[in-house]
mmCIF file of C-alpha atoms and ligand atoms in Angstrom:
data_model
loop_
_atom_site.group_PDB
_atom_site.id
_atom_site.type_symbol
_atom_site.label_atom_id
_atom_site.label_comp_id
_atom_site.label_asym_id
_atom_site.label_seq_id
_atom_site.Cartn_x
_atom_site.Cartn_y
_atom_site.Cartn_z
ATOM 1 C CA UNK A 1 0.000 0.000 0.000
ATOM 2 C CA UNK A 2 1.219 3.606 -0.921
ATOM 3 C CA UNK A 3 2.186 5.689 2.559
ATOM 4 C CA UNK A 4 0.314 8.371 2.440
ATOM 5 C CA UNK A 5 2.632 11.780 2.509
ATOM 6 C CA UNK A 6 1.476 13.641 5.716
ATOM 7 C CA UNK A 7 4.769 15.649 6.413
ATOM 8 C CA UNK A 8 6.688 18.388 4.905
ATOM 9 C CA UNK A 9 9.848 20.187 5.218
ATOM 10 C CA UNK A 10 10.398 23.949 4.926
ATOM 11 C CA UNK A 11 14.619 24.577 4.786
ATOM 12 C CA UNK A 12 14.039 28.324 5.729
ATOM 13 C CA UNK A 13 17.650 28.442 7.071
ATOM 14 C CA UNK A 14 19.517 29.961 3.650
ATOM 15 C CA UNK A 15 21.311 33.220 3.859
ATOM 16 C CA UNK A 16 19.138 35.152 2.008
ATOM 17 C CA UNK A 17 22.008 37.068 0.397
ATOM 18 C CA UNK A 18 19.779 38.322 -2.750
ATOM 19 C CA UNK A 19 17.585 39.980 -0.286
ATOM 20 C CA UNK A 20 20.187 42.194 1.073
ATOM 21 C CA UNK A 21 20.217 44.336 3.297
ATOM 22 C CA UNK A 22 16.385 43.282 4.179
ATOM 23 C CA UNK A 23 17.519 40.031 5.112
ATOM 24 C CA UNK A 24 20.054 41.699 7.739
ATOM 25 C CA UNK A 25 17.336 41.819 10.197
ATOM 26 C CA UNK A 26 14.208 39.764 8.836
ATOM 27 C CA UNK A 27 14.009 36.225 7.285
ATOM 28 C CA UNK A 28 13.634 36.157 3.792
ATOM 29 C CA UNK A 29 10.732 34.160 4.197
ATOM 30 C CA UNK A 30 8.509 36.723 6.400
ATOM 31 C CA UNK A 31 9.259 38.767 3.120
ATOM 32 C CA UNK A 32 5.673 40.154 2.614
ATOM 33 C CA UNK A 33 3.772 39.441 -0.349
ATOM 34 C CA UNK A 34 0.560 41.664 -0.408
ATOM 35 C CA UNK A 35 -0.008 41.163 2.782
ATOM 36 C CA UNK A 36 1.382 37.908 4.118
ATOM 37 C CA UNK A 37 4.567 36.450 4.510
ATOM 38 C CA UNK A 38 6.067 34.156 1.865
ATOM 39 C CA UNK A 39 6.063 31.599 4.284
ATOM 40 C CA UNK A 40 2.030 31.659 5.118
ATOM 41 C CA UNK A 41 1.816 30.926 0.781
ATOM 42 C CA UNK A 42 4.137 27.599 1.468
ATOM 43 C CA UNK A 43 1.777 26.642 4.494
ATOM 44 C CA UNK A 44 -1.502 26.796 2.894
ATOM 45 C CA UNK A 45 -0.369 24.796 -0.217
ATOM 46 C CA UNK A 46 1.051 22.208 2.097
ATOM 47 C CA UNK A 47 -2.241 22.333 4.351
ATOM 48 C CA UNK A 48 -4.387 21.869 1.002
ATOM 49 C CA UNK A 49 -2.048 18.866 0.013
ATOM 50 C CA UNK A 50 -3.378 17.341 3.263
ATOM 51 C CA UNK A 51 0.114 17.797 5.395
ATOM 52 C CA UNK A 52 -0.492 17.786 8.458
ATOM 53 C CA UNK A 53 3.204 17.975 10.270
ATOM 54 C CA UNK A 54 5.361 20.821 9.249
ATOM 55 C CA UNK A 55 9.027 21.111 9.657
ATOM 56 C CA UNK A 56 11.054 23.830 9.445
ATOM 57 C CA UNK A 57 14.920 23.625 9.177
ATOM 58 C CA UNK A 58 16.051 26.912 10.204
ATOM 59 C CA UNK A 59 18.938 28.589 11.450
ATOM 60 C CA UNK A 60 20.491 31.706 13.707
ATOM 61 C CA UNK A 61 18.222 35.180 12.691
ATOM 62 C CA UNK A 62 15.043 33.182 12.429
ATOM 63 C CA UNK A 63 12.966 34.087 15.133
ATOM 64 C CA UNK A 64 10.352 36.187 13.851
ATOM 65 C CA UNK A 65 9.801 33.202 11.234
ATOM 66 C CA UNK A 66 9.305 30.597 14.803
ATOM 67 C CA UNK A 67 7.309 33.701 16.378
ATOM 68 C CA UNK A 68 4.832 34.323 12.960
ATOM 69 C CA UNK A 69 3.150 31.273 14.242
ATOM 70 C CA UNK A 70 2.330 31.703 17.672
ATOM 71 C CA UNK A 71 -1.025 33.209 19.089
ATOM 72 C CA UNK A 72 -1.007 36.936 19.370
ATOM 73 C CA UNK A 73 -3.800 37.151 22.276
ATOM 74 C CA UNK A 74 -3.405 41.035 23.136
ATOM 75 C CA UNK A 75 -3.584 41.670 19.184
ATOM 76 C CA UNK A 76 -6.876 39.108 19.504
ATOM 77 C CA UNK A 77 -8.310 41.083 22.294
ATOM 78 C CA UNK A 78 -7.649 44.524 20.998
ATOM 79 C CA UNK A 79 -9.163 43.436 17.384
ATOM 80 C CA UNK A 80 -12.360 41.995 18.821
ATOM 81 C CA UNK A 81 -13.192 45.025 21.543
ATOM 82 C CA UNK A 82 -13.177 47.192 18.181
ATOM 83 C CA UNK A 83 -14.990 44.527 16.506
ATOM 84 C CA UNK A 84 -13.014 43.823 13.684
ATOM 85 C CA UNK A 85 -14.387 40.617 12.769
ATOM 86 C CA UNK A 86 -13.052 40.470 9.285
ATOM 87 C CA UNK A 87 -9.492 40.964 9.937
ATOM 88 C CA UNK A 88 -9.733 38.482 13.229
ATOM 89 C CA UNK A 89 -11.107 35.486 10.747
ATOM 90 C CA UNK A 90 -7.850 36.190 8.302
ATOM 91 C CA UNK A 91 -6.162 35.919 11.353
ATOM 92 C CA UNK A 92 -7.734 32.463 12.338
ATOM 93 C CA UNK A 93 -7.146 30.936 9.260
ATOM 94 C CA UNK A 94 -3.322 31.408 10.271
ATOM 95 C CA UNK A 95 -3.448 29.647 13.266
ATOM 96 C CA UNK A 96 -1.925 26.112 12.873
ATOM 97 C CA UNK A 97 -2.717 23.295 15.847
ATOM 98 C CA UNK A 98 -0.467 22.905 18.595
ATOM 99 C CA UNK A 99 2.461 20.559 18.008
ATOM 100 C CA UNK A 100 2.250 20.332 14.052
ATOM 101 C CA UNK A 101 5.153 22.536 13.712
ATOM 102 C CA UNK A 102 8.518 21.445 14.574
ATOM 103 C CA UNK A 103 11.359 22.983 14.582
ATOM 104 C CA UNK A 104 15.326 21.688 13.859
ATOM 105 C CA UNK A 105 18.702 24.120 13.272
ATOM 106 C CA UNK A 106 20.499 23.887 10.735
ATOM 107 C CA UNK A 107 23.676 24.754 12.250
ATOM 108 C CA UNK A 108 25.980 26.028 9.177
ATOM 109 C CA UNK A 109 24.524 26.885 5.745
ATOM 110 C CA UNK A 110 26.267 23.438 4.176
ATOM 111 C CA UNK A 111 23.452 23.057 1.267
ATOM 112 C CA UNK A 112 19.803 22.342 0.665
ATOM 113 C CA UNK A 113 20.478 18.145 0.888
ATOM 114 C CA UNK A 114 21.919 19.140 4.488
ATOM 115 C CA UNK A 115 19.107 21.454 4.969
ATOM 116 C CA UNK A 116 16.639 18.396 4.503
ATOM 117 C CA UNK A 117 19.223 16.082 5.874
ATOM 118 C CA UNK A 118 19.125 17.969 9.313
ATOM 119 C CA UNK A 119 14.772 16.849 9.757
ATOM 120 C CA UNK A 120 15.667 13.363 9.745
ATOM 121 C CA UNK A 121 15.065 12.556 13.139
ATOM 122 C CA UNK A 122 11.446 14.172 12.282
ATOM 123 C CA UNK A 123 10.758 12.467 8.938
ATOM 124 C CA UNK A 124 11.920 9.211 10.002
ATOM 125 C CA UNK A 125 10.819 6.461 7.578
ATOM 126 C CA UNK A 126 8.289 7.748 5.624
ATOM 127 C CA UNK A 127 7.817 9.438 2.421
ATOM 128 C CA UNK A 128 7.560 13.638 2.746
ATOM 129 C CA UNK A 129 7.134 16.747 0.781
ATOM 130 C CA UNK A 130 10.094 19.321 0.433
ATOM 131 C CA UNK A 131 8.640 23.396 0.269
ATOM 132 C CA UNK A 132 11.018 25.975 -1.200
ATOM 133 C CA UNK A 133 8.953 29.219 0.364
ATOM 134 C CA UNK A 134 11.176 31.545 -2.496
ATOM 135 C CA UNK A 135 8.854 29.871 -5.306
ATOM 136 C CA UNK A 136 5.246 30.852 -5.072
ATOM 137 C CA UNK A 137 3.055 29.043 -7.352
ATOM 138 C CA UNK A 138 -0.733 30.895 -8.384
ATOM 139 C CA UNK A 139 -2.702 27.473 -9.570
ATOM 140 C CA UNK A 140 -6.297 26.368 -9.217
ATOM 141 C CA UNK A 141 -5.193 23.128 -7.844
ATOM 142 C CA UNK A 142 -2.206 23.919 -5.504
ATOM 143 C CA UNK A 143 1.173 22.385 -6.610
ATOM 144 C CA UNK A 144 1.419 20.368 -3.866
ATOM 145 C CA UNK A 145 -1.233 18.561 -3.739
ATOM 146 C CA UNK A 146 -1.676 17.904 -7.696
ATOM 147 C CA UNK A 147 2.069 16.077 -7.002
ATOM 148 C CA UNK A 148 0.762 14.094 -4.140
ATOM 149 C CA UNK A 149 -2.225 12.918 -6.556
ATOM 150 C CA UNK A 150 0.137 11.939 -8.906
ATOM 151 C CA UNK A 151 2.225 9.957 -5.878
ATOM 152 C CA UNK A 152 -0.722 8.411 -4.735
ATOM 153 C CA UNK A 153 -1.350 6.765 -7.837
ATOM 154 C CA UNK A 154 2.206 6.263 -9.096
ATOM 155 C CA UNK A 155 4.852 6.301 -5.798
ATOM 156 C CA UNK A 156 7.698 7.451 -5.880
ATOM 157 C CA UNK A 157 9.892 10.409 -5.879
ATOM 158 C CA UNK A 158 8.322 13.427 -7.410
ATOM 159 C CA UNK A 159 10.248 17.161 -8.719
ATOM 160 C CA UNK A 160 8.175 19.829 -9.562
ATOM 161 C CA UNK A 161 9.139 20.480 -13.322
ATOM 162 C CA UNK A 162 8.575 23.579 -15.610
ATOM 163 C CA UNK A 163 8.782 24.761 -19.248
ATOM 164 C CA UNK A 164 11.104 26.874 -19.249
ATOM 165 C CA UNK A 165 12.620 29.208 -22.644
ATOM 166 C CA UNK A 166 15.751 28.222 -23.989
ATOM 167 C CA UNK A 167 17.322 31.764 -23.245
ATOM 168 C CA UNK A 168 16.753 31.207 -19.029
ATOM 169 C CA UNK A 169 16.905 27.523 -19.306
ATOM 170 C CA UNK A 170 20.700 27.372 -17.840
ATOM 171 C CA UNK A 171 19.692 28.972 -15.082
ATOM 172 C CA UNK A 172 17.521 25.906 -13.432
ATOM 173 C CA UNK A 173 18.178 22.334 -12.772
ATOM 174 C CA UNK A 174 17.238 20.807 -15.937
ATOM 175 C CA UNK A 175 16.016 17.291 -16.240
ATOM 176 C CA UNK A 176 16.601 14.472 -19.039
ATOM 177 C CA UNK A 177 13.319 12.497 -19.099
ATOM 178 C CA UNK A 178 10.671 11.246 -21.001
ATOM 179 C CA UNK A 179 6.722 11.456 -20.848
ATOM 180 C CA UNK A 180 4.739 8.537 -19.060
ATOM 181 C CA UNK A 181 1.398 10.487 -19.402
ATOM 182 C CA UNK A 182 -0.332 13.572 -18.865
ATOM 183 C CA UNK A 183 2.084 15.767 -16.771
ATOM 184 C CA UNK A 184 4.368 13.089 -15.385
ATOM 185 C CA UNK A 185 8.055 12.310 -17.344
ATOM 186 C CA UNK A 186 10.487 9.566 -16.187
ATOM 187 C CA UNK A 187 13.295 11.105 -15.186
ATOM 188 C CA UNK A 188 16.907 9.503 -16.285
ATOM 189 C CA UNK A 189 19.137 11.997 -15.390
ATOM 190 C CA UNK A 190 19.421 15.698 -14.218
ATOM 191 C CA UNK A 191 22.068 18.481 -15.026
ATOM 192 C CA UNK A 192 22.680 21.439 -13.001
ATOM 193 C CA UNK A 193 22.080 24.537 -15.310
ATOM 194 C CA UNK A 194 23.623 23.361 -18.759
ATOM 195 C CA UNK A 195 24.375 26.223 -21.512
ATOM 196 C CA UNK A 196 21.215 25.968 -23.533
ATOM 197 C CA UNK A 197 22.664 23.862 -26.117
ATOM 198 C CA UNK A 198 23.594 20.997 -23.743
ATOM 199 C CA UNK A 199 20.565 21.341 -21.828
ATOM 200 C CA UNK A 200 18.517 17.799 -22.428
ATOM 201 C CA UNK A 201 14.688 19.408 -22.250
ATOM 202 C CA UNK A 202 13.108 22.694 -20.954
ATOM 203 C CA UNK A 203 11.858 20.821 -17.929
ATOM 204 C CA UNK A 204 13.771 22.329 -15.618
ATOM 205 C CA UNK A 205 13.320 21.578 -11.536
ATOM 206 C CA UNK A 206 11.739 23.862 -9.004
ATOM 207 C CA UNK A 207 10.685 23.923 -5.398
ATOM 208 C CA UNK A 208 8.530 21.026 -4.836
ATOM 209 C CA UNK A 209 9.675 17.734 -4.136
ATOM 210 C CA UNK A 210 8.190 14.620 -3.030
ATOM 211 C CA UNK A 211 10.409 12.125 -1.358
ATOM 212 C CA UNK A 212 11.141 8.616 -0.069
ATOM 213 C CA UNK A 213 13.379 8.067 2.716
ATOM 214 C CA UNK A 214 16.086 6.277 0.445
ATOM 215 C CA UNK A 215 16.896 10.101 -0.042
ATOM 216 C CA UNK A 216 18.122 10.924 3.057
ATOM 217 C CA UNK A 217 20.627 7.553 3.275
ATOM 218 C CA UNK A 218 22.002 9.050 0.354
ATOM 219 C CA UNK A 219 22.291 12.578 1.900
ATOM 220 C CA UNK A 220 23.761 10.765 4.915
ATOM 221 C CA UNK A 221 26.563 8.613 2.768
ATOM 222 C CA UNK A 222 27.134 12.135 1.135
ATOM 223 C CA UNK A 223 27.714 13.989 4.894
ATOM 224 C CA UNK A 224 29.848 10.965 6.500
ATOM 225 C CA UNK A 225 31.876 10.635 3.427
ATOM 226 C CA UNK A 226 32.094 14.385 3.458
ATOM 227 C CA UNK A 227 31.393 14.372 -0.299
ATOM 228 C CA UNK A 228 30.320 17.124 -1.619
ATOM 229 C CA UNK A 229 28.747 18.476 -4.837
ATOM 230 C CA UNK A 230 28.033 21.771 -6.949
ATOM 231 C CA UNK A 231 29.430 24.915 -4.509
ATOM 232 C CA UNK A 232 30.877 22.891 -1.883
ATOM 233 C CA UNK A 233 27.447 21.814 -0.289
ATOM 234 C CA UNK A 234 25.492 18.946 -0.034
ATOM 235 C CA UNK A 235 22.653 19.135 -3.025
ATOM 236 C CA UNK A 236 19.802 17.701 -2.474
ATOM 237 C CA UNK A 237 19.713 16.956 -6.348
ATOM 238 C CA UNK A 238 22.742 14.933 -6.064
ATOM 239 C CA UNK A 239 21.001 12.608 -3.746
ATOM 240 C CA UNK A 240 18.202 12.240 -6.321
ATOM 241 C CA UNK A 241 20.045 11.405 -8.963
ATOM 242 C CA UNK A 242 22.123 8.584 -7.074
ATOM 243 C CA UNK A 243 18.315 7.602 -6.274
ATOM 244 C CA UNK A 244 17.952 7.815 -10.367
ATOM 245 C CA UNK A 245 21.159 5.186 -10.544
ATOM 246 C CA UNK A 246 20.352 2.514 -7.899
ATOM 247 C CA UNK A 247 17.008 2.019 -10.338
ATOM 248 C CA UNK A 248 14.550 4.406 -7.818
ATOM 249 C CA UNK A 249 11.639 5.562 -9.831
ATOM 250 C CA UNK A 250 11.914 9.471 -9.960
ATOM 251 C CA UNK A 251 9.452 11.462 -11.600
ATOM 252 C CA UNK A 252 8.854 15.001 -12.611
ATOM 253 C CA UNK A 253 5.579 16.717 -12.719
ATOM 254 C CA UNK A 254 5.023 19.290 -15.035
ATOM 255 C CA UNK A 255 2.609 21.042 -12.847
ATOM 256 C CA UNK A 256 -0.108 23.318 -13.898
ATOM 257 C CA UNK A 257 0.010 26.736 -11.980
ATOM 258 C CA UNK A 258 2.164 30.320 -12.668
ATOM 259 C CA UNK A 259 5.364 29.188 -10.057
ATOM 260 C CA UNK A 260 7.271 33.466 -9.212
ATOM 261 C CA UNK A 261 10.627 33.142 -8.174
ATOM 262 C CA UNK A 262 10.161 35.286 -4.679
ATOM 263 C CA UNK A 263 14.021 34.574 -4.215
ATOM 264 C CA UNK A 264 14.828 37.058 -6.731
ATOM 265 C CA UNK A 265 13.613 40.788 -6.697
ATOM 266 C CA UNK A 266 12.463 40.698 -9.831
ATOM 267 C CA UNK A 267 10.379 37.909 -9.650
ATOM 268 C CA UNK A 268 9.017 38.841 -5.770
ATOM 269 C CA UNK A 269 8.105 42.278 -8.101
ATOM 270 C CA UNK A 270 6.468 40.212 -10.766
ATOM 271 C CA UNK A 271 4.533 38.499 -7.998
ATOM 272 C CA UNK A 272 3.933 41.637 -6.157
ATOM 273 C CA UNK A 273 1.892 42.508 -9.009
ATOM 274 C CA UNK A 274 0.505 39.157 -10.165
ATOM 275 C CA UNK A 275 -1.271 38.662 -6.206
ATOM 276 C CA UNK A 276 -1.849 42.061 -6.372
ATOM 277 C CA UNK A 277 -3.753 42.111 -9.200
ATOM 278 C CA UNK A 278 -5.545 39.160 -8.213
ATOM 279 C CA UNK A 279 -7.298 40.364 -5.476
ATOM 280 C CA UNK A 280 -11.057 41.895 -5.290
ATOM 281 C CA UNK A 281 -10.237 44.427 -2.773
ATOM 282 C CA UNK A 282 -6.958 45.614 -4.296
ATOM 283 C CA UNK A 283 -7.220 44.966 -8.321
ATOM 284 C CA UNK A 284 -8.854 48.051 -9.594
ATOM 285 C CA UNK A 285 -7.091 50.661 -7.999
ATOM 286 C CA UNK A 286 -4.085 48.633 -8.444
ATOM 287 C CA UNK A 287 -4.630 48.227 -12.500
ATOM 288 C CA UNK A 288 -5.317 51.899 -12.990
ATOM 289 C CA UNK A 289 -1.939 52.853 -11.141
ATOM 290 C CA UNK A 290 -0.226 50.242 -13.476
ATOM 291 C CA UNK A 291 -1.900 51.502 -16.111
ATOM 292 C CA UNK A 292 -0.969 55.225 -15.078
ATOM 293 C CA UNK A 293 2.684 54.652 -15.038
ATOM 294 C CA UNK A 294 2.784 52.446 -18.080
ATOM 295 C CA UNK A 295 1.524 55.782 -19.886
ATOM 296 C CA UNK A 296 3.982 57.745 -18.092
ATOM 297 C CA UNK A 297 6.695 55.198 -19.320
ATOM 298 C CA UNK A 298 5.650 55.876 -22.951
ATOM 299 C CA UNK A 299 5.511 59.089 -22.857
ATOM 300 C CA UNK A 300 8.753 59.494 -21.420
ATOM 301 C CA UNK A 301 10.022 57.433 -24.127
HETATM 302 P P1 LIG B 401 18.895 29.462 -2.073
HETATM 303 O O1 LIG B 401 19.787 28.869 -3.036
HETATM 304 O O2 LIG B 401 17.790 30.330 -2.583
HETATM 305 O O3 LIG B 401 19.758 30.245 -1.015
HETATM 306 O O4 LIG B 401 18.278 28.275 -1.213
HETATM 307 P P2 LIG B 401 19.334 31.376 0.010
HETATM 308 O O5 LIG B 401 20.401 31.481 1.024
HETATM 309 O O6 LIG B 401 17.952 31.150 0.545
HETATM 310 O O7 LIG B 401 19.260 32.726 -0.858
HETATM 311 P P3 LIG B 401 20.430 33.534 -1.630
HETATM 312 O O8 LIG B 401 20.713 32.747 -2.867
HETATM 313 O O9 LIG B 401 21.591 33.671 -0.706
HETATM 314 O O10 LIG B 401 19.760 34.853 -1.914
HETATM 315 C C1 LIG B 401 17.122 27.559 -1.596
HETATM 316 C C2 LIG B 401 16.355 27.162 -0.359
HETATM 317 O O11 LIG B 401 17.131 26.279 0.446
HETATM 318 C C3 LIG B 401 17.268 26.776 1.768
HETATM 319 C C4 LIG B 401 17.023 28.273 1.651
HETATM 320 O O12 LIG B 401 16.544 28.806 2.870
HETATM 321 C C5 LIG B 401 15.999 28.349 0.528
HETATM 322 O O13 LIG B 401 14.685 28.120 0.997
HETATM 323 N N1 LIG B 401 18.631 26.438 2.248
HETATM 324 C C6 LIG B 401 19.685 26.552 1.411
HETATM 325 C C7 LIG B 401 18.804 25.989 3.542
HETATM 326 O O14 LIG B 401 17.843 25.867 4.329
HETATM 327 N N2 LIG B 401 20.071 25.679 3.962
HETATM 328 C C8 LIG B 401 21.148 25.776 3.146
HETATM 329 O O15 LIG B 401 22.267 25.451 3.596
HETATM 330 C C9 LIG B 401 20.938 26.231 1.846
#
């Protein structure tokens, strides 16, 4: 029988050096989008995908990120003696159960693999989900949980996959694969960002990953043998790909959703204005002023 994916990891603990000097003070991940964090995005996918324990692998200048989720009881009081019932049910829908978020350090910045590496005690034997928070995906379905679908009726280890155009494609992860059906490809190999001409598709990998545990005894051969891969850090896409040569099935999903690369400014600007315009209360106010300074552009021209 399939085992049913019910945790997921956040690695939050990165440097954030793009974000600079923001990321001084503030996680990159309480980065505000709208009007919530970057993180609260990667929760409510992983809540709609049915997790229901949530890691997070973080590291020294984190604590607003651990503090985002507790309850705020004077902010509770104050809201509901001026009876500010809408903002107080946005609030709710932040709260998250007591005990479904864990947290683990991540004591040195040594690579995403050691990032997922460090929640092992956590995951223990069981399949689990892996959440970038930089890449926000807009999608009817969420990401998430159209990849555990796919697990569920195919197991076994899933990367998110996107189109990408030939002129950004050696920027990504790119995978060498072949379609089983619909959105899911066979994945026989994956190289890390290949000039276009080498590059084996335009599937390239982003930050969604579904995982068995054979992962992290790879990541763990990796750390004791102190081997490591692309920058001096433990990848977590090295350990997939020795998953790919001991005959593991890995698959990518070719998802269907708009994924913004929040861990780049222009993307988290492209977003900015994507969610913005995608809200009721925001969207025509918003459009005019776009439209305003796309005049002003012209004309300037
Ligand atoms: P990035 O490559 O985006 O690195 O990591 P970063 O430090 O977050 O950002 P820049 O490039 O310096 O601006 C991808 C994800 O992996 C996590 C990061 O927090 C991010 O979510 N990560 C990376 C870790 O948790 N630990 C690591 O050692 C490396």
């Amino acid at each position: 029988m399939t085992r049913k994916v019910t945790k997921a990891v956040f690695p939050v603990a990165g440097l954030g050096t793009r974000f600079l000097p923001a990321t001084k003070s503030i996680p990159k991940e309480i980065l505000t989008l709208v009007d919530r964090p970057l993180i609260q995005y990667a929760i409510d996918e992983a809540r709609a995908a049915g997790i229901t324990e949530f890691i997070f692998v973080t590291s020294r200048g984190k604590s607003a990120l651990e503090d985002y989720f507790d309850d705020a009881p004077e902010l509770d009081a104050s809201l509901r003696a001026k009876n500010k019932t809408a903002i107080l049910e946005e609030l709710e829908k932040t709260n998250m159960p007591s005990g479904a978020i864990a947290y683990v350090r991540q004591r040195r910045a040594l690579g995403l693999g050691h990032a997922v590496w460090c929640a092992r005690r956590m995951i223990g034997d069981e399949p689990f989900a892996v959440i970038l928070t930089d890449d926000v995906i807009a999608a009817d379905k969420p990401c998430l949980a159209q990849m555990i679908e796919a697990y569920n009726e195919n197991p076994g280890n899933y990367v998110a996959a996107m189109e990408v155009p030939t002129s950004k494609i050696s920027s990504y992860g790119v995978l060498d694969c072949e379609q089983v059906n619909g959105n899911t490809y066979k994945v026989n190999g994956m190289v890390e960002k290949p000039p276009a001409e080498e590059a084996p598709s335009n599937l390239a990998v982003i930050g969604r990953y579904i995982l068995t545990p054979e992962i992290l005894h790879n990541i763990d051969a990796a750390i004791q043998s102190n081997t490591t891969g692309a920058g001096g850090e433990f990848q977590l896409t090295d350990a997939i790909a020795q998953d790919i040569e001991a005959g593991n099935p890995v698959y990518g999903f070719r998802f269907n959703g708009q994924r913004y690369d929040c861990g780049s400014k222009a993307g988290f600007l492209q977003a900015t204005v994507a969610f913005g315009l995608a809200r009721d209360d925001l969207k025509d106010e918003f459009a005019e002023y776009l439209g305003d300074v796309m005049t002003m552009r012209a004309a300037a021209e």
